[in-house]
XYZ file of C-alpha atoms in Angstrom:
729
model
C 0.110 -0.061 0.010
C 2.673 2.249 0.378
C 4.287 1.705 -2.481
C 0.829 2.847 -3.750
C 0.984 6.322 -2.680
C 3.906 6.881 -3.088
C 2.979 6.283 -6.952
C 0.202 8.327 -6.879
C 2.187 11.038 -4.796
C 4.713 11.178 -7.829
C 2.320 11.202 -10.440
C 0.656 13.954 -9.273
C 3.114 16.113 -8.342
C 4.949 15.739 -12.241
C 1.817 15.581 -14.247
C 1.285 18.536 -16.494
C -0.552 21.062 -17.651
C -3.427 19.617 -20.610
C -3.837 21.827 -23.877
C -6.852 23.372 -23.832
C -8.902 24.564 -26.870
C -9.433 28.281 -26.702
C -12.122 29.123 -29.461
C -11.100 31.526 -32.023
C -13.813 33.902 -31.456
C -13.932 36.172 -28.276
C -16.516 35.635 -25.286
C -19.694 38.094 -26.426
C -19.285 35.976 -29.766
C -19.760 32.648 -28.414
C -22.151 33.347 -24.801
C -25.181 31.239 -24.470
C -24.234 29.505 -27.632
C -25.686 26.449 -25.766
C -29.027 28.382 -24.889
C -32.809 29.380 -26.297
C -31.678 32.859 -24.335
C -33.888 35.580 -26.627
C -32.063 35.952 -30.032
C -32.562 32.352 -30.570
C -36.115 32.427 -30.032
C -36.170 35.306 -32.142
C -34.657 32.852 -34.900
C -36.693 29.593 -34.304
C -39.981 30.667 -33.324
C -43.344 31.923 -34.878
C -43.449 36.639 -33.842
C -46.366 36.075 -32.598
C -44.688 32.910 -30.432
C -41.695 34.907 -29.295
C -44.148 37.948 -28.785
C -46.415 35.570 -26.313
C -43.457 34.053 -23.760
C -41.242 36.985 -23.643
C -44.591 38.588 -21.984
C -45.268 35.617 -20.522
C -41.626 35.432 -18.997
C -41.740 39.139 -18.351
C -45.164 39.422 -17.083
C -45.141 36.121 -15.463
C -48.271 34.794 -17.015
C -49.325 31.038 -17.942
C -48.716 30.260 -22.057
C -51.129 28.605 -23.858
C -51.597 25.618 -25.012
C -50.936 26.460 -28.473
C -48.460 28.843 -28.199
C -46.875 25.440 -26.051
C -46.778 23.574 -28.187
C -45.292 26.310 -30.830
C -42.241 26.598 -28.632
C -42.078 23.453 -28.783
C -41.375 22.811 -32.348
C -39.518 26.153 -31.769
C -37.780 24.684 -29.269
C -36.584 20.986 -30.720
C -35.524 22.617 -34.441
C -33.065 25.051 -32.698
C -31.941 21.735 -30.152
C -31.464 18.929 -32.969
C -29.190 21.770 -35.261
C -27.327 21.681 -32.180
C -26.399 17.678 -32.131
C -29.396 17.281 -28.901
C -30.359 14.174 -29.261
C -32.054 13.573 -26.037
C -34.498 16.205 -24.194
C -35.575 16.146 -20.277
C -37.059 17.514 -17.888
C -34.895 18.934 -15.112
C -35.030 18.856 -11.731
C -33.610 19.974 -8.500
C -34.958 17.792 -5.061
C -34.032 16.984 -1.733
C -31.511 16.011 -2.697
C -29.627 18.508 -2.507
C -28.370 17.788 -5.880
C -30.093 17.761 -9.979
C -32.139 16.090 -11.784
C -32.248 14.292 -14.817
C -34.415 11.058 -17.241
C -33.611 11.299 -21.014
C -36.111 10.788 -23.560
C -35.110 10.897 -27.172
C -37.035 12.589 -29.571
C -37.667 9.758 -31.348
C -41.197 7.233 -32.195
C -42.576 5.706 -34.569
C -43.345 6.392 -38.437
C -45.966 4.024 -38.549
C -43.990 3.034 -41.673
C -41.487 0.774 -39.631
C -39.009 3.405 -39.271
C -38.988 6.406 -36.823
C -38.894 10.060 -37.327
C -37.816 13.389 -34.237
C -40.711 14.309 -32.899
C -41.209 16.274 -29.725
C -44.814 18.821 -28.369
C -45.907 20.832 -26.718
C -46.981 18.192 -23.837
C -43.411 17.220 -23.838
C -42.255 20.362 -22.865
C -44.367 21.367 -20.446
C -45.174 18.868 -18.080
C -43.560 14.963 -18.200
C -44.481 12.271 -15.497
C -40.824 11.218 -12.822
C -41.184 8.829 -10.208
C -42.035 10.592 -7.273
C -41.249 7.868 -4.655
C -37.857 7.928 -5.603
C -36.846 10.691 -4.470
C -36.455 11.949 -0.747
C -40.539 13.169 -0.273
C -40.546 12.981 3.486
C -43.542 10.673 3.501
C -45.759 12.652 1.046
C -46.027 9.717 -1.353
C -45.233 6.351 -0.491
C -43.648 3.607 -2.427
C -46.760 2.576 -3.868
C -47.949 6.265 -5.172
C -45.303 5.597 -7.707
C -46.787 9.920 -9.302
C -45.097 13.047 -10.110
C -45.091 15.332 -12.236
C -42.168 18.049 -13.896
C -43.678 21.328 -14.609
C -41.483 23.797 -17.876
C -39.854 27.044 -15.674
C -40.400 29.172 -18.438
C -38.382 32.042 -16.494
C -35.798 29.529 -16.354
C -34.052 28.993 -19.920
C -33.441 25.322 -21.901
C -30.160 24.791 -22.161
C -28.312 21.580 -24.197
C -25.551 19.837 -22.340
C -24.233 17.318 -24.279
C -26.294 16.254 -26.625
C -28.850 16.393 -24.352
C -32.104 19.516 -24.595
C -31.707 20.692 -20.632
C -35.748 21.501 -19.689
C -35.121 23.675 -15.594
C -38.821 22.614 -14.562
C -40.322 22.600 -11.179
C -40.925 18.941 -8.981
C -43.995 18.585 -7.346
C -46.390 15.267 -6.092
C -49.293 13.515 -7.673
C -51.467 15.686 -4.648
C -49.598 19.079 -5.663
C -47.183 19.300 -2.752
C -43.789 20.601 -3.861
C -40.927 17.973 -3.887
C -37.646 20.447 -4.526
C -36.101 22.792 -3.905
C -37.477 25.168 -7.210
C -41.414 26.071 -6.799
C -40.720 27.094 -3.404
C -37.709 29.947 -4.441
C -40.483 30.822 -6.689
C -43.183 30.555 -4.650
C -40.961 33.188 -2.372
C -40.282 35.449 -5.284
C -43.101 36.208 -6.500
C -44.046 36.562 -2.430
C -41.631 39.231 -1.929
C -41.797 41.334 -5.262
C -45.561 41.902 -4.162
C -44.873 42.553 -1.186
C -42.102 44.853 -1.889
C -43.570 46.843 -4.961
C -46.661 47.829 -2.527
C -43.404 50.031 -0.728
C -41.325 50.692 -3.156
C -44.747 53.153 -4.514
C -45.014 54.735 -1.616
C -41.552 56.635 -3.652
C -42.610 55.894 -7.173
C -45.218 54.424 -8.469
C -44.764 53.458 -11.612
C -42.851 51.186 -9.582
C -44.272 47.525 -11.253
C -42.603 44.271 -10.073
C -39.985 44.479 -7.977
C -36.728 41.612 -8.824
C -34.439 39.483 -6.401
C -31.106 39.589 -7.098
C -28.238 37.299 -6.154
C -24.694 37.213 -6.998
C -22.699 33.070 -5.664
C -19.804 32.823 -5.110
C -18.528 29.552 -5.985
C -15.622 28.538 -3.723
C -13.973 24.732 -4.186
C -10.498 22.672 -3.320
C -8.456 20.911 -6.773
C -6.982 17.627 -5.276
C -5.733 15.430 -8.440
C -7.354 12.143 -9.031
C -4.190 9.981 -8.435
C -4.582 11.449 -4.390
C -8.423 11.577 -4.903
C -8.170 7.704 -6.295
C -5.618 6.407 -2.612
C -8.004 8.724 -0.236
C -11.274 6.571 0.056
C -12.944 8.996 2.270
C -12.666 11.726 0.187
C -13.817 9.060 -2.149
C -17.294 8.478 -1.069
C -17.524 11.293 1.811
C -15.711 13.987 -0.003
C -13.274 14.806 3.366
C -10.403 13.454 4.483
C -11.615 11.819 8.121
C -7.930 11.698 8.873
C -5.078 13.184 8.611
C -2.956 14.904 10.620
C -1.982 18.952 9.001
C 0.745 19.415 7.806
C 4.071 21.634 8.782
C 2.583 24.582 6.314
C -1.374 24.848 5.231
C -2.816 28.511 5.326
C -0.151 29.777 8.045
C 1.384 32.292 5.521
C -1.066 33.280 3.793
C 0.507 33.594 1.331
C -1.880 30.590 -1.612
C -4.485 34.554 -1.662
C -4.777 35.796 -4.986
C -1.404 34.514 -5.417
C -0.214 33.161 -8.961
C -2.480 30.407 -10.344
C -0.926 27.144 -11.092
C -0.317 25.783 -14.364
C -2.453 23.223 -13.704
C -4.986 24.928 -12.773
C -5.423 28.189 -14.533
C -5.493 25.350 -17.967
C -8.594 23.405 -15.409
C -10.186 27.821 -15.262
C -10.043 28.606 -18.913
C -11.668 25.589 -19.633
C -14.434 25.944 -17.347
C -14.966 29.520 -18.128
C -15.963 28.616 -21.620
C -17.550 26.176 -21.153
C -20.364 28.373 -18.531
C -19.766 31.506 -21.317
C -21.581 28.987 -24.057
C -23.776 27.483 -21.255
C -24.912 31.277 -20.731
C -23.179 31.171 -17.176
C -21.309 34.440 -16.830
C -18.182 33.561 -14.619
C -16.515 36.814 -14.293
C -14.522 36.184 -11.064
C -11.517 33.241 -10.303
C -8.476 33.497 -8.192
C -6.958 31.615 -5.193
C -8.452 31.730 -1.811
C -6.963 31.224 1.314
C -6.144 27.620 2.118
C -4.321 26.029 -0.463
C -5.821 24.755 -3.449
C -9.147 26.429 -2.262
C -10.169 29.081 -5.607
C -12.771 30.352 -6.018
C -15.314 31.433 -8.874
C -17.900 34.092 -9.122
C -20.161 35.623 -11.327
C -22.127 38.623 -13.106
C -25.473 38.400 -10.285
C -28.269 37.249 -12.509
C -32.401 37.393 -11.043
C -31.808 35.468 -8.268
C -34.175 32.259 -9.736
C -32.019 31.985 -13.114
C -28.982 32.256 -10.732
C -29.907 29.314 -8.776
C -30.097 27.242 -11.718
C -26.879 28.372 -13.259
C -25.315 27.745 -9.779
C -26.298 24.216 -9.893
C -25.857 23.964 -13.407
C -21.813 25.141 -12.380
C -22.158 22.749 -9.591
C -22.472 19.995 -12.094
C -19.700 21.341 -15.010
C -17.658 21.354 -12.816
C -16.310 18.510 -11.700
C -17.574 17.551 -15.039
C -13.671 19.874 -16.199
C -12.428 19.066 -13.423
C -12.666 15.392 -14.855
C -10.492 16.308 -18.135
C -7.840 17.908 -16.268
C -7.402 14.385 -14.550
C -8.166 17.107 -10.805
C -11.188 16.152 -8.499
C -13.172 18.808 -7.106
C -14.419 19.162 -3.187
C -17.491 20.720 -2.734
C -17.055 19.045 0.425
C -17.539 22.426 3.635
C -13.936 21.883 4.922
C -12.789 19.209 3.150
C -9.703 19.200 5.249
C -9.252 20.053 8.662
C -7.504 22.710 10.436
C -7.987 25.488 7.426
C -10.331 27.214 5.715
C -13.421 25.533 4.750
C -15.295 26.537 1.923
C -18.555 29.096 1.358
C -21.245 29.849 -0.966
C -21.352 33.599 -0.527
C -24.778 34.759 -1.618
C -24.828 38.011 -2.146
C -28.074 39.469 -2.021
C -30.610 42.589 -3.556
C -33.600 43.875 -4.324
C -34.094 46.351 -7.497
C -37.222 47.719 -9.124
C -38.565 46.822 -12.788
C -37.457 51.340 -13.179
C -33.227 50.119 -12.605
C -33.388 51.098 -8.814
C -31.538 48.860 -6.289
C -32.952 48.852 -3.435
C -30.243 48.952 -0.624
C -28.072 51.257 -2.954
C -28.190 55.617 -1.788
C -29.481 57.780 -4.084
C -28.987 61.714 -4.326
C -31.929 62.955 -2.815
C -33.914 62.738 0.662
C -36.869 60.328 -0.514
C -34.473 57.900 -2.806
C -32.119 57.788 0.667
C -35.518 57.598 3.124
C -35.778 55.055 0.595
C -33.110 53.189 0.668
C -33.049 53.119 5.592
C -36.420 51.558 4.633
C -35.680 48.861 2.264
C -32.352 48.292 5.171
C -34.280 48.345 8.714
C -36.709 46.293 7.522
C -33.735 43.240 5.808
C -32.449 43.926 9.629
C -35.657 43.557 11.532
C -36.779 40.456 8.518
C -33.396 39.007 10.079
C -34.056 39.500 14.025
C -37.515 38.014 13.616
C -36.756 34.693 11.842
C -32.543 34.531 12.714
C -33.389 30.592 14.017
C -34.921 29.747 9.893
C -33.070 31.424 8.559
C -29.573 29.838 10.416
C -31.553 26.487 9.434
C -31.832 27.226 6.253
C -27.955 27.155 6.101
C -27.586 23.993 8.198
C -26.373 20.783 7.819
C -24.349 17.250 8.604
C -21.336 19.054 6.261
C -21.673 22.621 7.122
C -22.116 22.091 10.068
C -18.019 21.269 9.991
C -17.709 24.515 9.016
C -18.714 27.063 10.633
C -17.035 28.447 13.231
C -13.692 27.972 12.054
C -11.468 29.145 9.784
C -12.488 32.719 9.184
C -15.857 31.349 7.921
C -18.871 32.679 10.094
C -19.630 31.180 13.023
C -23.716 29.027 14.329
C -25.100 32.319 15.712
C -26.950 34.679 13.209
C -25.655 38.625 13.288
C -25.748 41.879 11.277
C -22.692 43.338 10.619
C -23.505 47.364 8.934
C -19.751 48.591 9.492
C -20.072 52.636 10.651
C -21.620 54.976 9.130
C -24.780 52.904 8.662
C -24.671 52.259 11.694
C -24.292 55.253 12.895
C -27.021 56.959 10.524
C -29.284 54.308 12.301
C -28.348 55.367 15.365
C -29.739 59.790 14.382
C -32.213 58.161 13.190
C -33.283 55.989 15.970
C -31.812 59.212 18.269
C -33.288 62.453 16.646
C -36.632 63.992 16.080
C -38.250 63.248 12.302
C -38.717 67.964 12.299
C -34.692 68.183 13.764
C -34.034 65.357 10.392
C -35.252 67.644 8.890
C -33.210 71.022 9.706
C -30.060 68.436 9.142
C -29.955 69.307 6.043
C -28.469 72.658 6.823
C -26.085 72.179 8.621
C -22.066 72.496 7.194
C -19.872 69.192 7.116
C -23.443 66.422 8.215
C -22.569 64.344 6.399
C -24.517 61.346 7.990
C -28.777 61.782 8.287
C -30.893 60.530 5.943
C -31.194 63.068 3.233
C -27.321 63.298 2.769
C -26.057 59.709 2.462
C -23.091 59.920 0.043
C -22.354 57.559 -3.165
C -19.594 56.273 -1.693
C -21.359 55.076 2.295
C -21.707 52.002 1.069
C -18.078 50.588 1.222
C -15.700 52.161 2.231
C -16.316 50.464 5.631
C -13.917 47.602 6.942
C -15.606 44.685 5.923
C -16.182 41.736 9.027
C -15.007 37.663 7.945
C -17.191 37.258 11.344
C -20.776 38.011 10.551
C -22.690 36.131 8.748
C -25.242 38.005 8.031
C -22.839 41.135 6.145
C -23.967 45.152 4.244
C -21.781 44.699 1.787
C -22.088 48.153 -0.480
C -25.632 47.700 -2.389
C -26.213 44.256 -1.262
C -26.440 41.954 2.156
C -23.732 38.450 1.296
C -25.011 36.053 2.855
C -21.367 34.577 4.781
C -23.335 31.382 5.998
C -24.509 29.300 3.621
C -22.044 26.493 2.151
C -20.022 25.718 -0.775
C -22.080 22.011 -1.785
C -25.381 23.173 -0.438
C -28.505 24.191 -2.881
C -28.332 28.044 -2.562
C -32.304 28.704 -3.281
C -32.630 26.974 0.978
C -31.285 30.246 2.110
C -32.780 31.791 -0.922
C -36.720 30.841 0.237
C -35.875 31.305 4.118
C -34.839 35.017 4.218
C -37.200 36.347 0.738
C -40.427 34.681 2.647
C -38.740 36.485 6.208
C -37.980 40.012 3.609
C -42.131 39.291 2.046
C -43.743 38.665 5.605
C -41.550 42.177 7.425
C -42.806 44.026 4.155
C -46.272 44.034 4.775
C -46.482 43.955 8.448
C -44.043 47.328 7.623
C -46.874 48.554 5.027
C -49.723 47.821 7.339
C -48.313 49.701 9.776
C -47.648 52.611 7.873
C -51.167 52.698 6.157
C -52.194 52.428 9.382
C -50.660 56.319 10.139
C -51.162 57.673 6.853
C -54.724 56.883 8.273
C -54.913 58.429 11.064
C -53.445 61.062 9.290
C -49.126 61.324 9.296
C -47.451 61.949 6.624
C -45.955 59.491 4.699
C -42.818 60.325 5.816
C -43.881 60.935 9.026
C -45.165 58.113 9.252
C -41.976 55.390 7.636
C -39.672 57.659 9.817
C -41.583 57.233 13.118
C -42.093 52.589 11.064
C -38.258 52.930 10.485
C -37.580 53.771 14.582
C -39.406 51.509 15.976
C -37.524 48.841 13.516
C -34.130 50.055 14.708
C -35.037 49.502 18.105
C -36.253 46.404 17.473
C -34.164 44.639 15.456
C -30.651 46.018 17.713
C -30.198 42.059 19.160
C -29.456 40.920 15.493
C -26.683 44.508 14.720
C -23.196 43.311 15.727
C -19.723 44.562 13.914
C -17.710 42.693 16.725
C -15.484 39.475 16.357
C -17.836 37.165 15.425
C -15.475 34.034 16.316
C -15.109 35.344 20.942
C -16.340 34.264 23.821
C -18.118 36.677 25.059
C -19.870 37.016 21.946
C -21.541 33.944 22.041
C -22.172 34.357 26.063
C -23.873 38.381 24.184
C -25.756 36.695 22.021
C -27.767 34.305 24.008
C -28.455 37.227 25.898
C -29.404 39.385 23.188
C -32.206 36.369 22.677
C -30.375 35.329 19.281
C -30.742 31.197 18.295
C -27.279 29.487 20.178
C -28.531 25.772 19.284
C -25.393 24.465 17.273
C -26.654 21.138 17.348
C -28.024 20.545 13.597
C -31.200 18.533 13.943
C -32.654 21.424 16.341
C -31.483 23.284 14.402
C -34.102 22.301 12.170
C -36.653 22.882 14.811
C -36.663 26.793 13.437
C -38.908 25.475 10.234
C -41.345 23.891 12.635
C -42.118 26.927 15.417
C -45.306 28.553 14.515
C -44.608 32.108 13.919
C -42.335 30.056 10.671
C -45.666 27.734 9.702
C -47.775 31.201 9.736
C -44.377 33.194 7.859
C -45.095 30.630 5.041
C -47.918 29.535 5.047
C -50.076 33.038 4.521
C -47.229 33.371 1.562
C -47.737 30.756 -0.011
C -44.394 28.986 -0.277
C -44.946 25.919 2.067
C -47.853 24.374 3.190
C -47.581 23.196 6.667
C -47.040 19.540 5.725
C -44.842 20.815 2.754
C -42.951 22.205 6.258
C -42.949 18.788 8.370
C -42.120 16.508 4.888
C -38.918 18.462 4.302
C -37.825 18.832 7.517
C -38.078 14.903 7.338
C -35.705 14.365 4.315
C -33.838 17.299 6.444
C -33.142 14.760 9.362
C -33.035 11.814 7.029
C -30.378 13.489 5.332
C -28.523 14.704 8.554
C -28.413 10.883 9.941
C -27.871 8.757 6.496
C -24.025 11.469 5.223
C -22.844 11.120 9.672
C -24.111 7.133 9.158
C -21.556 7.159 5.471
C -19.045 9.184 7.571
C -18.664 6.326 10.612
C -18.695 3.613 8.579
C -16.284 4.866 6.586
C -14.220 5.505 9.228
C -14.584 2.651 11.452
C -13.516 0.415 8.381
C -10.052 2.380 7.646
C -9.441 2.683 11.071
C -9.543 -0.920 11.593
C -8.015 -2.504 7.889
C -5.973 0.607 7.158
C -4.305 2.763 9.875
C -3.817 -0.377 12.541
C -2.478 -2.954 10.615
C 0.086 -1.124 9.002
C 0.406 1.023 13.107
C 0.596 -3.038 14.998
C 3.634 -4.047 11.433
C 5.328 -0.776 12.201
C 5.371 -1.899 16.230
C 6.254 -5.085 14.791
C 9.711 -4.120 13.881
C 10.747 -1.943 16.669
C 9.802 -5.396 18.537
C 12.144 -6.928 16.694
C 14.556 -4.290 17.001
C 14.550 -3.861 20.658
C 15.220 -8.033 20.686
C 17.711 -7.956 18.697
C 19.159 -5.318 20.578
C 18.971 -7.570 23.942
C 20.128 -10.451 22.510
C 23.195 -7.973 21.660
C 23.695 -5.495 24.638
C 24.175 -6.074 28.035
C 20.855 -5.685 29.841
C 21.917 -2.390 32.081
C 23.470 -1.146 28.442
C 20.605 -2.516 25.806
C 17.617 -1.461 28.006
C 19.083 2.001 28.001
C 19.856 1.918 23.989
C 15.351 0.555 23.597
C 13.784 3.304 25.627
C 12.520 4.742 22.809
C 11.717 1.842 21.063
C 9.635 0.757 23.624
C 8.048 3.972 24.385
C 6.997 4.048 20.947
C 5.978 0.668 20.908
C 3.370 1.704 23.828
C 2.592 4.382 22.777
C 0.827 2.223 19.097
C -0.749 -0.615 21.429
C -2.882 2.265 23.210
C -3.284 4.038 20.462
C -4.858 1.115 18.642
C -6.369 -0.099 21.674
C -8.380 3.231 21.963
C -9.151 2.998 18.182
C -10.996 -0.376 18.730
C -12.441 0.696 21.766
C -14.227 3.357 20.262
C -14.622 1.970 17.239
C -16.895 -0.907 18.453
C -17.862 2.303 20.436
C -18.788 3.797 17.775
C -20.948 1.202 15.780
C -22.904 0.591 19.048
C -23.491 3.898 18.861
C -25.084 3.095 15.243
C -26.711 0.621 16.354
C -28.695 1.259 18.426
C -29.969 4.889 17.293
C -31.302 2.877 13.904
C -33.506 1.705 15.717
C -34.950 5.159 17.142
C -38.657 5.053 14.865
C -38.205 9.212 14.668
C -35.910 10.491 11.765
C -35.243 13.801 14.411
C -34.850 11.323 17.288
C -32.549 9.302 15.517
C -30.213 12.034 14.347
C -30.034 13.631 17.479
C -28.591 10.184 18.542
C -26.211 10.612 15.657
C -24.846 13.655 16.973
C -25.224 13.181 20.206
C -22.899 9.439 20.623
C -22.440 8.967 16.689
C -20.151 12.458 15.433
C -18.094 12.585 19.921
C -17.496 8.849 18.896
C -15.579 9.978 15.384
C -13.263 13.315 16.638
C -12.161 10.379 18.819
C -11.410 8.009 17.061
C -9.309 10.438 14.549
C -7.901 11.802 17.043
C -5.845 8.524 17.586
C -5.450 8.195 14.053
C -3.511 11.898 13.837
C -2.142 10.692 16.754
C -0.372 7.258 14.952
C 0.127 9.080 11.607
C 3.680 11.182 13.053
C 4.426 7.396 14.796
C 4.389 5.384 11.990
C 7.707 5.163 9.327
C 6.480 6.884 6.505
C 6.977 4.601 4.779
C 3.770 2.153 5.349
C 1.631 4.719 5.985
C -1.687 4.149 3.553
C -2.132 7.465 2.564
C -1.692 10.389 1.103
C -0.849 12.624 3.772
C -2.218 16.628 4.018
C 1.878 17.472 2.619
C 0.332 15.391 -0.451
C -3.008 16.507 -0.462
C -2.614 20.075 -0.674
C -0.294 21.166 -2.730
C -0.961 21.782 -6.848
C 2.963 22.037 -7.981
């Protein structure tokens, strides 16, 4: 096994960058080549069909059967012209990945041959097996029917030779079984609520759009090293491994020169992204060795989320072409930074106004304050729910460690915005209006400078930070579906904006002016949301104690964190927003608990196998070498001299025995804990049992293995070590 390790390490270190086929055209010439975007629609659809489809997309209206039939014919012809042979409804089940079933375009022609056929019915709806996907008990194994239905707001695209049609996925009885359906509902809800408030400032506003810019972090590992690590192959992270003497402490990898192999991979990935309409823009080394980031231009949230999921499939395929394996796990290596997927979120009107950006007039600045304060209030009201939306068995390893935000939701605003909020809270309406004339005073409602938003330092420990004309939800994990966080956030903000508008309208009905009514409600929200506002160090023990005193959700057990979805206020909020029914929420929590259990269960099994079948035999073999050496020393030298000469070996022999005995005992205890947990009927209680009784055993086993790694002869150690995994030449 050790010979294999050295062979794969040499192979990895000596591998050269693969050449990349760079298109002769500039990016703008091949951008969206494999997307049925508006340009392709215009080329392939009749004028009336094109007009009807664009109108339905822009105004969120349903398509008639006749229009769908015409779209299907044009889409089919485009796909065939591009070399497609199959089509699929591409959807997002609760596995947090995507799913697709490919069907050929062929149908019998009645003459013993086939023709290429695709109609409106096939475009609009398909029937996957709903019982075969996680559903939380909504569907029984004998109730298979489920439906996928076309989402016209996200354009179809071609992957390989398959036409992919983005769809929702619902059960036979209408409950959502995916992420896209509730995301679309949440976006519609925040659209209605934010539009109503935005009309206080501009009556011409018809829609408010939610925007998302994700930052995808990931690790790369050479394929040969990856194949020699069963834990990486089966769980996506290293379940053992002592940290390298050199990792990220010199901070020389961040924004450093990109290795040639990695740059070739990045260029290939960028070209593929652009062909599929993913606006990949930024690439760079991240803080940890072998860690990198890709970020696109902002898009509407639904499309941005589809593009992120598409990227997660695409990045794996491209990495394989370059003899890499991409790791999207939040914490593939202990002791260094994990990977997140920062969700930069904003709202903007259909008249081109970003609602989290100040303007040049008092009205625009009051609008800015209105929306920022409502977001703060929403995050405060549902901080536990927002934490639940990003919680997972994998993200639990990342949060609160190595520059990742802590598992307590708070909002960072920066000094200038904090100052503005404090002044509004403590100043009367009449005094606020007088501030316009004070020479040199800039931090007030009427004179917020345009440069205010980006001239304050960032806070890397904040899970939810105001970072310019947007909020950055930094706690989202790298392997997550962004929809989970976006559903919770947009729904919470919609609820808050509806409540805000009702109160403002009530004040106006009692005789207050719009400006005074807005300021009074803003002032109240500033007071109410103070506990969520924190600009300090989120890693400190003092903050954890302070957060608890403020009444923020400080729970750290992932299975218990999920309870936030079933609190009465969460059920009411999702129900009123039309996002989830109580049945859907309960079903989804069943899936979350089950997925948590299964992921920990798999890791525990892999760790147990590696500990017993890989680590202990090697440790005992090395111990035998030492024992043989001690025996030879005692046979040759006098007893007193031999005792001195063999003392070091004897200490090591005893230490190896101690660690091996502890590993065996802990593995047996871990197996027993799993058996006990597996007999629990409740998915929630089972997940809690895995969290409380299995995970701590895994940590203990790893500690003993990592200590053995430092003791056993390097040439005998069977698995590639961190120093070999973490550095690409």
